[in-house]
Coordinates of C-alpha atoms and ligand atoms in Angstrom, one line a residue:
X1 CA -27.1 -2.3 -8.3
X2 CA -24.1 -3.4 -6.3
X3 CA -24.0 -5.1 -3.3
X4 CA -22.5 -3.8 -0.1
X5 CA -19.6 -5.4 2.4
X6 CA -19.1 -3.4 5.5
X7 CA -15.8 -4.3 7.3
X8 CA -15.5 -3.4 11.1
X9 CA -13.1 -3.9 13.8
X10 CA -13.5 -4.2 17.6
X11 CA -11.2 -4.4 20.1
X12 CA -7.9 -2.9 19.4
X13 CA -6.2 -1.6 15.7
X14 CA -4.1 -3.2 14.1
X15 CA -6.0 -6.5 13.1
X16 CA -5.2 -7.0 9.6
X17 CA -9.1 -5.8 8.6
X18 CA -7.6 -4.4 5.6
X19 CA -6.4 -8.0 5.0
X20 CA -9.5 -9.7 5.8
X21 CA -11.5 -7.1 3.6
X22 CA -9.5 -7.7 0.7
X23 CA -9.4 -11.8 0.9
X24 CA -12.9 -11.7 1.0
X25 CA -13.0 -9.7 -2.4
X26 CA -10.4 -11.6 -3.4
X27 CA -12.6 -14.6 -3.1
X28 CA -15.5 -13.3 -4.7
X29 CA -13.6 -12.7 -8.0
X30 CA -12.9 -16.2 -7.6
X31 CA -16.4 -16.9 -7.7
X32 CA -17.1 -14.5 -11.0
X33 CA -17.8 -11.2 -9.3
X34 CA -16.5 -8.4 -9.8
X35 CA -15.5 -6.1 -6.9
X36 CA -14.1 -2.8 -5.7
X37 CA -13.1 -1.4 -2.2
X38 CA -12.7 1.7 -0.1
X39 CA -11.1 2.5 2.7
X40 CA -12.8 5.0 5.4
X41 CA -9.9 7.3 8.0
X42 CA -11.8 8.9 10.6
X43 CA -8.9 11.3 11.1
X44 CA -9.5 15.1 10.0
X45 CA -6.9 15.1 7.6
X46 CA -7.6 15.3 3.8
X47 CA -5.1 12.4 2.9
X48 CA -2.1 11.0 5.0
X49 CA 0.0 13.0 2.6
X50 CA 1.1 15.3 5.0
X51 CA 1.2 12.9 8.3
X52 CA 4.9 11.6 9.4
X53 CA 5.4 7.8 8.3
X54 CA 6.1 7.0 12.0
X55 CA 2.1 8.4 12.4
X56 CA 1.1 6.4 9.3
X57 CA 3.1 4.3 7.9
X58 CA 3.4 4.3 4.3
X59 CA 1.5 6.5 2.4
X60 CA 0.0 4.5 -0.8
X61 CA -0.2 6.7 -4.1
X62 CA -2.9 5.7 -6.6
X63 CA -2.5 6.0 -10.7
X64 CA -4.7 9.2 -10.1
X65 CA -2.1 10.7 -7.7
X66 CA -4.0 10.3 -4.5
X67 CA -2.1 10.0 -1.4
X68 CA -4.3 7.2 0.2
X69 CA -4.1 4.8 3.2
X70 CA -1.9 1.8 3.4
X71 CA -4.4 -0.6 2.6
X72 CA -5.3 1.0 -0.5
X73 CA -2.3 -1.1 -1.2
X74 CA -3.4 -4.5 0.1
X75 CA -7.2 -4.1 -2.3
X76 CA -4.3 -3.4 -5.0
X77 CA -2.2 -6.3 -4.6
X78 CA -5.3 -8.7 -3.2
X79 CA -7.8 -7.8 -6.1
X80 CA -4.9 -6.5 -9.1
X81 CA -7.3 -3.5 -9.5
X82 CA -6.3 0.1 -10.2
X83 CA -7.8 2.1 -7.3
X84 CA -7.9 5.9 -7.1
X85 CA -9.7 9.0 -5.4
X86 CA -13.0 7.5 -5.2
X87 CA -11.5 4.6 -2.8
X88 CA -10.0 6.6 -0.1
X89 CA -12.8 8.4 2.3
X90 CA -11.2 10.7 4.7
X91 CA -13.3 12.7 7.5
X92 CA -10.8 15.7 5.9
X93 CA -12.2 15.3 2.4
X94 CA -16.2 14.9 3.6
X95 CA -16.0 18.2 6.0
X96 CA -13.9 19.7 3.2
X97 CA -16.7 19.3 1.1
X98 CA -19.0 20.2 3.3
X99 CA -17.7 23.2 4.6
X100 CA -17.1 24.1 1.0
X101 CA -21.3 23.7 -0.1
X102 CA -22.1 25.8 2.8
X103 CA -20.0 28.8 1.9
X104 CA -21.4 28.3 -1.7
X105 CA -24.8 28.7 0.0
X106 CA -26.0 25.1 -1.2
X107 CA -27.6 24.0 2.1
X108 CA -30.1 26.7 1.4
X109 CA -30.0 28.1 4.8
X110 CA -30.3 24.9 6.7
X111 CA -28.5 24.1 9.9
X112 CA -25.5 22.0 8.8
X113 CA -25.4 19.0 10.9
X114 CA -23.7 15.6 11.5
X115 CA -26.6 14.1 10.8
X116 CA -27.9 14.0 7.9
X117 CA -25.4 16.1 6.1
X118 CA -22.5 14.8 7.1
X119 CA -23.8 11.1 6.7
X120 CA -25.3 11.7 3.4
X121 CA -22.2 12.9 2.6
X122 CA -20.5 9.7 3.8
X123 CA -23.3 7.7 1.7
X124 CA -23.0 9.2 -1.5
X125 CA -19.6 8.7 -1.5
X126 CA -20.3 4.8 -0.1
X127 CA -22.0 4.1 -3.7
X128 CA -19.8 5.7 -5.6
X129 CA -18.3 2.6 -7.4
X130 CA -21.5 1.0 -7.4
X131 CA -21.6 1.1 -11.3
X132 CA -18.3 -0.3 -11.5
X133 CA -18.7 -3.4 -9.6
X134 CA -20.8 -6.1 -8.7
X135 CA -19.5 -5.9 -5.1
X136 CA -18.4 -2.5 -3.2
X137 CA -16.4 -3.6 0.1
X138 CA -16.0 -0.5 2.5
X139 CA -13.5 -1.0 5.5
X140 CA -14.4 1.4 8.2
X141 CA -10.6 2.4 9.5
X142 CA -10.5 2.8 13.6
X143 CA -11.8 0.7 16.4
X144 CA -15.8 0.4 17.6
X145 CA -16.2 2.5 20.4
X146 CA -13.9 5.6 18.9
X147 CA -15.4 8.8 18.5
X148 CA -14.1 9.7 15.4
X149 CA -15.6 6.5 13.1
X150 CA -19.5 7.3 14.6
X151 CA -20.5 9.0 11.6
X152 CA -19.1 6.6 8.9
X153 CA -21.0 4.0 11.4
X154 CA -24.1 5.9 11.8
X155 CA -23.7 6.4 8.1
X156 CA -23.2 2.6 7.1
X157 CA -26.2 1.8 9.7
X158 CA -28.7 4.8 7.6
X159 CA -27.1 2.7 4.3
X160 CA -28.4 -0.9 5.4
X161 CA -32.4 0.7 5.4
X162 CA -31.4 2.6 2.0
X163 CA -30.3 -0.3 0.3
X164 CA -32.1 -3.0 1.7
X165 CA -31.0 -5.9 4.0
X166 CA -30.5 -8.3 2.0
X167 CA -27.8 -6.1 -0.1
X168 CA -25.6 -5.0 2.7
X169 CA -23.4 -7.3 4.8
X170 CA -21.4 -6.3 7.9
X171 CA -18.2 -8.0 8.6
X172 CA -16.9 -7.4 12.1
X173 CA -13.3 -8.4 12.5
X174 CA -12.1 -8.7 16.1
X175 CA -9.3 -9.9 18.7
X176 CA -9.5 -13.2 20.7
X177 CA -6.8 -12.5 23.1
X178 CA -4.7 -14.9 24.7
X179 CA -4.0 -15.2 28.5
X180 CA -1.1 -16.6 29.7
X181 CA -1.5 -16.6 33.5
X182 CA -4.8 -18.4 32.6
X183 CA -4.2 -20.4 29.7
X184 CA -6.8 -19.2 27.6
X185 CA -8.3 -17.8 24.8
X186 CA -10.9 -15.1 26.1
X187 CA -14.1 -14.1 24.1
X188 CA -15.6 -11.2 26.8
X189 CA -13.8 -8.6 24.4
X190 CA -15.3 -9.4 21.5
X191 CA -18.5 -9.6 23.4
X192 CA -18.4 -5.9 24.5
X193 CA -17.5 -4.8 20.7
X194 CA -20.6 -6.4 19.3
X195 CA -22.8 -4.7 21.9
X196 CA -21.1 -1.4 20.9
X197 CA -21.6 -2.1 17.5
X198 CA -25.3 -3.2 18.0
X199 CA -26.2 0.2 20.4
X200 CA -24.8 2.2 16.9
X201 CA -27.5 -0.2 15.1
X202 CA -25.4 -2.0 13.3
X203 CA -25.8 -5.8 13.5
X204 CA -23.0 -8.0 12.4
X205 CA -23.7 -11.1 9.8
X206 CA -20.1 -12.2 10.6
X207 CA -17.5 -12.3 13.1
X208 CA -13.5 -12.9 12.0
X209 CA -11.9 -13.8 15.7
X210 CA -8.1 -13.0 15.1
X211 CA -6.4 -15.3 17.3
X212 CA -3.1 -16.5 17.7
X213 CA -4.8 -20.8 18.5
X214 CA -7.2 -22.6 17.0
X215 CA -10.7 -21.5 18.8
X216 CA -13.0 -24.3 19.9
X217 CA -16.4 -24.9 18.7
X218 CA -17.3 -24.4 22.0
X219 CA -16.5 -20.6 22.0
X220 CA -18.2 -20.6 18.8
X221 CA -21.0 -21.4 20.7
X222 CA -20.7 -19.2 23.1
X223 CA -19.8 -16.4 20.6
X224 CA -23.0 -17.0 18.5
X225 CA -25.0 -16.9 21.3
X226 CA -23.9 -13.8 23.0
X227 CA -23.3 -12.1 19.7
X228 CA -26.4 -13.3 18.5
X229 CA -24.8 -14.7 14.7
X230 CA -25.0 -17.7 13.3
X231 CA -22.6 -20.4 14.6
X232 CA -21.2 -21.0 11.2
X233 CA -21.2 -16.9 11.0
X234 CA -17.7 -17.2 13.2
X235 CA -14.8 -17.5 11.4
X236 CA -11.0 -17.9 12.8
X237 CA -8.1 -16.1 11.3
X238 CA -5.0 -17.3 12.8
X239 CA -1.8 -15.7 12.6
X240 CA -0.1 -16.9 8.6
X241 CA 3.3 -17.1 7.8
X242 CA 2.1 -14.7 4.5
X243 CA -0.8 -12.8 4.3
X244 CA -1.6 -14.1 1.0
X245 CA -2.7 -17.2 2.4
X246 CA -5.9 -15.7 4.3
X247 CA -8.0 -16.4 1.4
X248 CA -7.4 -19.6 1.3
X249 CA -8.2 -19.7 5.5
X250 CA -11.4 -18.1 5.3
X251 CA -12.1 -20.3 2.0
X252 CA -11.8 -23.4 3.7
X253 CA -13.7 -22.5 6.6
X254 CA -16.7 -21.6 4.2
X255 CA -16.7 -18.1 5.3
X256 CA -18.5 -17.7 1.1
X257 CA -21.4 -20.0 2.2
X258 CA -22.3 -17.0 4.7
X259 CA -21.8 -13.9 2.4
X260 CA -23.7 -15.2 -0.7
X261 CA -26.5 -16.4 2.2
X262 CA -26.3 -12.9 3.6
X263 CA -26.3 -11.3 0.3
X264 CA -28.6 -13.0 -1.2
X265 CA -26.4 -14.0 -4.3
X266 CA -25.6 -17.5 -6.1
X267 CA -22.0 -18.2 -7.2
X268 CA -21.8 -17.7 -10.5
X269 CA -19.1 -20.3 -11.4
X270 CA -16.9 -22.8 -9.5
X271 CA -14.5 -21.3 -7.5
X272 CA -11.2 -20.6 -9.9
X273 CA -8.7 -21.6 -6.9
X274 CA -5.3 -21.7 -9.2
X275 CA -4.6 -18.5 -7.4
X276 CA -4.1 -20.4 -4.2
X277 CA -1.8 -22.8 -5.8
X278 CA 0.3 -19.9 -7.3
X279 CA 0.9 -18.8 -4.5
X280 CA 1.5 -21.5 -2.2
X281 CA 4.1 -22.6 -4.8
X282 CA 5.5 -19.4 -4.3
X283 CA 5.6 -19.6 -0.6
X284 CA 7.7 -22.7 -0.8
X285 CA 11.1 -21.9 -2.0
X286 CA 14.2 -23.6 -2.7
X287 CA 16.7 -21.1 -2.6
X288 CA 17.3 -17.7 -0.3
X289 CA 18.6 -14.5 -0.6
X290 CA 19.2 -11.6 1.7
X291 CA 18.7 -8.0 0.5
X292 CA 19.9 -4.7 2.5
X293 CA 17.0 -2.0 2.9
X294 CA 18.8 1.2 3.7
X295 CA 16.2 4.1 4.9
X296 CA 15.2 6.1 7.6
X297 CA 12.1 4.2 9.6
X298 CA 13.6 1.0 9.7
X299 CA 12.1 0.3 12.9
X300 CA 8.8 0.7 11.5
X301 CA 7.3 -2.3 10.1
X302 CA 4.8 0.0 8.2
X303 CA 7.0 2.4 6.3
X304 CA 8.1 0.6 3.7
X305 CA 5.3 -1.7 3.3
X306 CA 4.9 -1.5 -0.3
X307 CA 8.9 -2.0 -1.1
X308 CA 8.7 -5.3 2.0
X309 CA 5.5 -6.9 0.1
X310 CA 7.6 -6.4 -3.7
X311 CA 10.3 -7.5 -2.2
X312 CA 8.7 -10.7 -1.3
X313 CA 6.3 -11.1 -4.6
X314 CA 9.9 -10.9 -6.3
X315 CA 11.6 -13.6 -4.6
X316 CA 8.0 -16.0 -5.2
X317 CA 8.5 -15.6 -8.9
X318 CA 12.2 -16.1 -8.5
X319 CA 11.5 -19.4 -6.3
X320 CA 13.2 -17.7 -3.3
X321 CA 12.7 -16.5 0.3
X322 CA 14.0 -13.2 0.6
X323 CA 15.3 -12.1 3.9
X324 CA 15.1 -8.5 3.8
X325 CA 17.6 -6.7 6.2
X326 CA 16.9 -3.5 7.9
X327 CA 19.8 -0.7 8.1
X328 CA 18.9 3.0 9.5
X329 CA 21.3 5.1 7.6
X330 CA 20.2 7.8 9.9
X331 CA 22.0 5.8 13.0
X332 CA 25.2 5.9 11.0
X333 CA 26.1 2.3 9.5
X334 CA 29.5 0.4 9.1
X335 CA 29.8 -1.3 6.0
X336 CA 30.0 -4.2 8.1
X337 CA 26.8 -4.8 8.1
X338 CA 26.6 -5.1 4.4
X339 CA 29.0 -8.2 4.1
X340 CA 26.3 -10.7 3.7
X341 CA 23.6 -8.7 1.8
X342 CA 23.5 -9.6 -2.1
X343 CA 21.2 -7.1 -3.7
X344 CA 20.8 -3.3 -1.9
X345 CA 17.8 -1.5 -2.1
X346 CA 17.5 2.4 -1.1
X347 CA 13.7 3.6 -0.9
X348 CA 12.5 7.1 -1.4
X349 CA 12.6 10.1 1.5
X350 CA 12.3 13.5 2.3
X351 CA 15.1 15.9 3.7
X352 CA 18.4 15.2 4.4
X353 CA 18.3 13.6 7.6
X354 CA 20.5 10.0 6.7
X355 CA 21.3 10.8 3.3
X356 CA 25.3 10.2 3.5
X357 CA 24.7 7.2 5.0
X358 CA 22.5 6.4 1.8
X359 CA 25.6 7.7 -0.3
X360 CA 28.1 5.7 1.6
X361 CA 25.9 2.6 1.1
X362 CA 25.8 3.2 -2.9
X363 CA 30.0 3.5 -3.4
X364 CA 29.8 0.4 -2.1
X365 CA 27.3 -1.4 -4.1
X366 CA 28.8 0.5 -6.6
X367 CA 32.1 -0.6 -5.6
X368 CA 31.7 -4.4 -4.9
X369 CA 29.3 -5.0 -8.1
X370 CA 26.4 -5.6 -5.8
X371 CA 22.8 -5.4 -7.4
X372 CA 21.2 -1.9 -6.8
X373 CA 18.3 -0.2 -6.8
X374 CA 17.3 3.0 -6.2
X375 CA 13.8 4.0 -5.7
X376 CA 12.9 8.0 -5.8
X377 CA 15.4 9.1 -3.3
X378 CA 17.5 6.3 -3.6
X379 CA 17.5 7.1 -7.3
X380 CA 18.6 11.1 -6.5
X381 CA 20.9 9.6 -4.0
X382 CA 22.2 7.4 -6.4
X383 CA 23.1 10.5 -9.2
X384 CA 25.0 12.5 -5.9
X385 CA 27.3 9.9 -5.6
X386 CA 28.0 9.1 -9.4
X387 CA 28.1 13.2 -9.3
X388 CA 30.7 13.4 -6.5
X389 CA 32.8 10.2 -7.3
X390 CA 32.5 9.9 -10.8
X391 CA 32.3 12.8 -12.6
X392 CA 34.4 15.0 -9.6
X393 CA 31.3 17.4 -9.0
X394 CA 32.5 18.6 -5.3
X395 CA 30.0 18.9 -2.8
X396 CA 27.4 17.8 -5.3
X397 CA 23.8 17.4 -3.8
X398 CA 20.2 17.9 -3.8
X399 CA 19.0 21.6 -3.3
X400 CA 16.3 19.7 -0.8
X401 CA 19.5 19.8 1.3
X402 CA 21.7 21.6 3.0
X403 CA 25.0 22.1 2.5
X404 CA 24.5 23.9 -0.7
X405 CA 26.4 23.6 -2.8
X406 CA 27.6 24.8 -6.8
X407 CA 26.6 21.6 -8.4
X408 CA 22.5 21.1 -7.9
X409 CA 22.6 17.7 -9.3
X410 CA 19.3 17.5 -7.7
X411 CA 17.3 20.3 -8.4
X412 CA 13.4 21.3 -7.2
X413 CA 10.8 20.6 -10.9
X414 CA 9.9 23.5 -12.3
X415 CA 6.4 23.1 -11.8
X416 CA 7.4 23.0 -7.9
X417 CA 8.6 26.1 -7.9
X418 CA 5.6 28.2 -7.4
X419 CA 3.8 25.8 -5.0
X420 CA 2.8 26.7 -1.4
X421 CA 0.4 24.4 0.5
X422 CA 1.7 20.9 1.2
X423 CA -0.8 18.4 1.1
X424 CA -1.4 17.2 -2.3
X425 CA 1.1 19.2 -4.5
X426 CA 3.6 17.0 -5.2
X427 CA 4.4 15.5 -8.7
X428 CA 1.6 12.8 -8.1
X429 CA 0.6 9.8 -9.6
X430 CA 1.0 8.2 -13.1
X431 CA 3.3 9.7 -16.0
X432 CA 4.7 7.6 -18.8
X433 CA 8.1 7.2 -20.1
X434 CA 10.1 6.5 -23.0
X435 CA 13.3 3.7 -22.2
X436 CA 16.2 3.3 -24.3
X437 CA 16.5 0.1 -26.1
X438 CA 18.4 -2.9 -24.8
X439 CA 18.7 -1.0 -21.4
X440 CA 18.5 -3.2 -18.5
X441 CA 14.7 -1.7 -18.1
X442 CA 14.0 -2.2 -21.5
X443 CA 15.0 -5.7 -20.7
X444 CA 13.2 -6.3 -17.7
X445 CA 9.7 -4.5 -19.0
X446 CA 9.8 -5.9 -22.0
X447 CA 8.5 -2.7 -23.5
X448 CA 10.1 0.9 -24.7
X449 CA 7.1 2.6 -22.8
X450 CA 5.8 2.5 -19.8
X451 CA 3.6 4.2 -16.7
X452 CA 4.8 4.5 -13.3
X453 CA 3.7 6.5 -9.9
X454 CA 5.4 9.3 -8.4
X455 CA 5.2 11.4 -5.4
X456 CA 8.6 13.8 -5.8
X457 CA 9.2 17.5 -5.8
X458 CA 12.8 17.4 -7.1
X459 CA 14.1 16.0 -10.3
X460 CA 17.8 14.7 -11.5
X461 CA 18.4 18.0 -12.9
X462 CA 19.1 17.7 -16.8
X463 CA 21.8 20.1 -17.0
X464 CA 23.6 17.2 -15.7
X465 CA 22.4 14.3 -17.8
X466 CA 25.2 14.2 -20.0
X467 CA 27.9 14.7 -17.5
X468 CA 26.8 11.9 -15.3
X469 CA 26.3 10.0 -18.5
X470 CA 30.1 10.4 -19.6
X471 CA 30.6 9.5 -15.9
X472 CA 29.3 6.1 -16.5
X473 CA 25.4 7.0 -15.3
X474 CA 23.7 7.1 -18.0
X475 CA 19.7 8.3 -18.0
X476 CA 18.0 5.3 -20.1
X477 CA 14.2 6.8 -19.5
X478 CA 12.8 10.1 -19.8
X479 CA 8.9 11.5 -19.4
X480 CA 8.1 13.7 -22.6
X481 CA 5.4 16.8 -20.6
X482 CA 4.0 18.3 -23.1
X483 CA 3.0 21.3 -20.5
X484 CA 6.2 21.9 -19.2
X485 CA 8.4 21.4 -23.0
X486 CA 11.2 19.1 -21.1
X487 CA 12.4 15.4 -20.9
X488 CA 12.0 15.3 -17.4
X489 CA 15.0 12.5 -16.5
X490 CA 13.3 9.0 -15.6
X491 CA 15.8 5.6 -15.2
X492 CA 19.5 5.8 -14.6
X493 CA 21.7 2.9 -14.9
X494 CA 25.3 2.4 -14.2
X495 CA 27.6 1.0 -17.2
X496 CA 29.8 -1.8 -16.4
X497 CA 27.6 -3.1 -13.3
X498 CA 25.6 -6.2 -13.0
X499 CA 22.7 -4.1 -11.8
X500 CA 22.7 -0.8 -11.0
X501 CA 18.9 0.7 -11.7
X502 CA 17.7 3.9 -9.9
X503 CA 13.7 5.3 -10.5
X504 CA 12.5 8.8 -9.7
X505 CA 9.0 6.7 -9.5
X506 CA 7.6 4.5 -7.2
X507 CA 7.3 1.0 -8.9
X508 CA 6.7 -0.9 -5.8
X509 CA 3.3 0.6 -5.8
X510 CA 2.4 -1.2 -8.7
X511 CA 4.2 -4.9 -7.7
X512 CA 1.0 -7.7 -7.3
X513 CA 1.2 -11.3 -6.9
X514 CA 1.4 -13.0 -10.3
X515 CA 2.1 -9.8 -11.8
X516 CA 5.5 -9.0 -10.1
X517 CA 7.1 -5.4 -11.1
X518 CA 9.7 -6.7 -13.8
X519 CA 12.3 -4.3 -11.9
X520 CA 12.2 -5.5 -8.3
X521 CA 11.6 -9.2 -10.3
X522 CA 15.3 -9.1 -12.2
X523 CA 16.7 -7.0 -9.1
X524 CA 16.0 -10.2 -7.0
X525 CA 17.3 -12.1 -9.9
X526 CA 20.4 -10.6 -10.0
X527 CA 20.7 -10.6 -6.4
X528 CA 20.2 -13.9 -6.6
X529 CA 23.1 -14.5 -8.9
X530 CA 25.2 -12.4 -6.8
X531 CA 24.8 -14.8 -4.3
X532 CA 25.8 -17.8 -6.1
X533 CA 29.5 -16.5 -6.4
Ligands
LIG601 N1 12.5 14.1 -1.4 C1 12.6 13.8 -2.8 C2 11.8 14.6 -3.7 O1 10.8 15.2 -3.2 C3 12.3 12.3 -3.0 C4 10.9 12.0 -2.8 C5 10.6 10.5 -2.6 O2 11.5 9.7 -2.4 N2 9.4 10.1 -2.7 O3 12.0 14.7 -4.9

């Protein structure tokens, strides 16, 4: 049977739970165990598929093609597993399912309540890694004291009597905030969120205090005693300069002492701490390079989360700090701002809104010989203006858009032609691909096949291939489908450029620490050698 991590968070959002949740797995493969993780959304939605990144943030797709939460992303990069349907829990998908027994008649005329069919819904869907994993750590999304997370906490309380006590263990994770008039770090806050918790019934083993300075043993003290834990139950996690070096915080504060006690478990070898070395080597550069980000919420720290954190995993294994510059193409950008950016990077995107700013931004990589890489949109953006100033297709674009145009360079997949809903429909999840040999990919992977995520509806439409190929852009991957007979286009590159690589995939989804993406890894390499001239 596994054993059960419940991860809370009190005060206000946005405390890095995720983080925390995923350092303490993190540190229990360290020890031998092996662990999983899910993530529960109290929002009704069935998956943020559908939500606006400026509601969101990112939206994380899974091998499986799930359209998951954010810090499905951080368990990915934290633990280097492969997560998938199982590890997302939305209050969409349980009511979904719900709703969908009861039509079917399977409650066998019961009243259908929150309790217990909701819950047990919740709990059979808690254990459902439990075979795969020594460990199951379950982040409850939201704040204690919303309305929407009672169920899941009602649900992880019922959980602790199933399971047994000593086989659940609840993590809270909570704010110490700062006041300036006063000077001090104040623990009332955190006070009130462990009562809330307790009157739901849920008792925490440990407290995380996220505070921006050192707290005192004193409010230790005082925190264990009003919180009723264990004064070495209260653990501080300060702001880091990289979030890859909370594992080694908690470590050191012997935050494992209290989840084997808790757990009842034994390590079950010394702790393997190279990974902190690796990384601290890697957060210690000599060199530094700036790359330009050109999308549409570049005021959002969240959007882009995946493409920021390969970014930076690149530059480790390339012993540099890379400064990643932010340009809304949607606001209209001079090329001015590009003079001191070495590599350009263009994420993925829907609808047209900043897309010849994008276009702009690529003649000029194009142009000046600066690195390039195109990711989904970036990729499609990338074929438009190879299309238009290249190969001379006028007006060429994306059907997605408006103006149409004569020349679909970009054209909706064929097995997107029929769909109606929009949640979940996409071209989702892992495909593989066949690249040509000696391409730059080829170069980078290694290997003439590989898997990658996607989350498109439109395609670099292959009645173009060979133009755009005689053009200079030449498609050096392709995905065989069996189901739909085609070679649905993959990898373009650009002949007689340093680095010129654009994806219809997603390969910053599958970028971990150790285990960089060999694209954004030779992209920040040749950035790098960009810079040197
Ligand atoms: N909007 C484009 C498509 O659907 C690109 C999608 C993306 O960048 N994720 O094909």
């Amino acid at each position: 049977m596994s054993k059960y991590i419940f991860v809370t968070g009190g005060v206000v959002s946005s405390l890095g739970k995720g983080i925390c949740a995923a350092s303490i797995g993190r540190l229990l493969q360290l020890y031998g165990y092996s662990v999983n993780i899910m993530k529960c959304d109290p929002y009704i939605n069935v998956d943020p598929g559908t939500m606006s990144p400026y509601q969101h943030g990112e939206v994380y797709v899974t091998d499986d093609g799930s359209e998951t939460d954010l810090d499905l992303g951080y368990y990915e990069r934290f633990l280097d597993i492969s997560t998938g349907k199982e590890n997302s829990i939305t209050a969409g998908k349980v009511y979904q399912t719900i709703i969908s027994k009861e039509r079917k008649g399977e409650f066998l005329g019961a009243t259908v309540q929150v309790i217990p069919h909701v819950t047990n819904e919740i709990k059979s869907r808690f254990s459902a890694l439990e075979k795969k994993c020594d460990v199951t750590i379950i982040e409850i999304g939201g704040t204690v004291g919303d309305i929407e997370s009672l169920p899941f906490l009602e649900a992880a309380r019922q959980f602790v009597l199933d399971k047994g006590r000593n086989n659940v263990l609840s993590v809270h994770v909570t704010l110490i905030p700062y006041l300036p008039t006063s000077g001090e770090l104040k623990t009332k806050p955190t006070q009130h969120s462990v009562n809330k918790l307790r009157e739901i019934g849920l008792h925490p083993d440990i407290i995380i205090c996220r505070t921006s300075s050192p707290i005192t043993d004193d409010m230790k003290r005082k925190l264990s005693l009003f919180c009723s834990v264990e004064e070495k139950a209260v653990v501080q996690a300060m702001d880091e300069s990289s979030i890859y070096k909370v594992p080694q915080a908690l470590y050191k504060q012997n935050i494992m002492e209290q989840v084997f006690k808790n757990l009842h478990m034994k390590p079950r070898k010394k702790p393997n701490t190279s990974w902190f070395n690796i990384i601290n080597k890697g957060l210690n550069p000599s060199k530094e390079v700036t790359i330009a980000v050109a999308g549409k919420y570049s005021e959002l720290k969240d959007a882009y989360k995946s493409i920021y954190e390969s970014l930076n995993l690149a530059g480790m294994v390339n012993d540099a700090k890379v400064n990643i510059k932010l340009l809304d193409t949607e606001k209209g950008i001079s090329l001015a701002q590009l003079k001191n950016a070495s590599g350009i990077l263009i994420p993925g995107g829907f609808g047209y809104r900043g897309v010849e700013g994008k276009i702009k931004v690529i003649e000029y990589a194009r142009n000046n010989k600066i690195p390039f890489f195109g990711i989904c949109l970036g990729m499609q953006c990338a074929v438009i203006e190879s299309a238009r100033n290249l190969a001379g297709l006028k007006g060429a674009n994306s059907t997605e858009f408006e103006p149409k145009t004569e020349h679909n360079v970009i054209d909706i997949l064929e097995s997107q032609k029929s769909v109606k809903d929009k949640g979940g429909t996409m071209r989702l999840g892992a495909y593989t691909a066949q690249v040509e040999k000696d391409s730059l990919t080829h170069k980078a992977y290694g290997s003439l096949n590989i898997s990658e995520r996607h989350r498109h509806r439109y395609e670099f439409n292959p009645k173009y291939v060979k133009a755009l190929a005689k053009a200079g852009l030449k498609t050096v991957a392709y995905h065989k489908s069996e189901t739909m007979k085609a070679m649905l286009p993959e990898i373009v590159e650009l002949k007689g450029h340093p680095w010129f690589v654009g994806v219809q995939f997603h390969p910053e989804f599958k970028s971990r620490p150790i285990k960089t993406h060999p694209l954004f890894r030779d992209f920040v390499k040749a950035s790098l050698k960009h810079c040197k001239k």
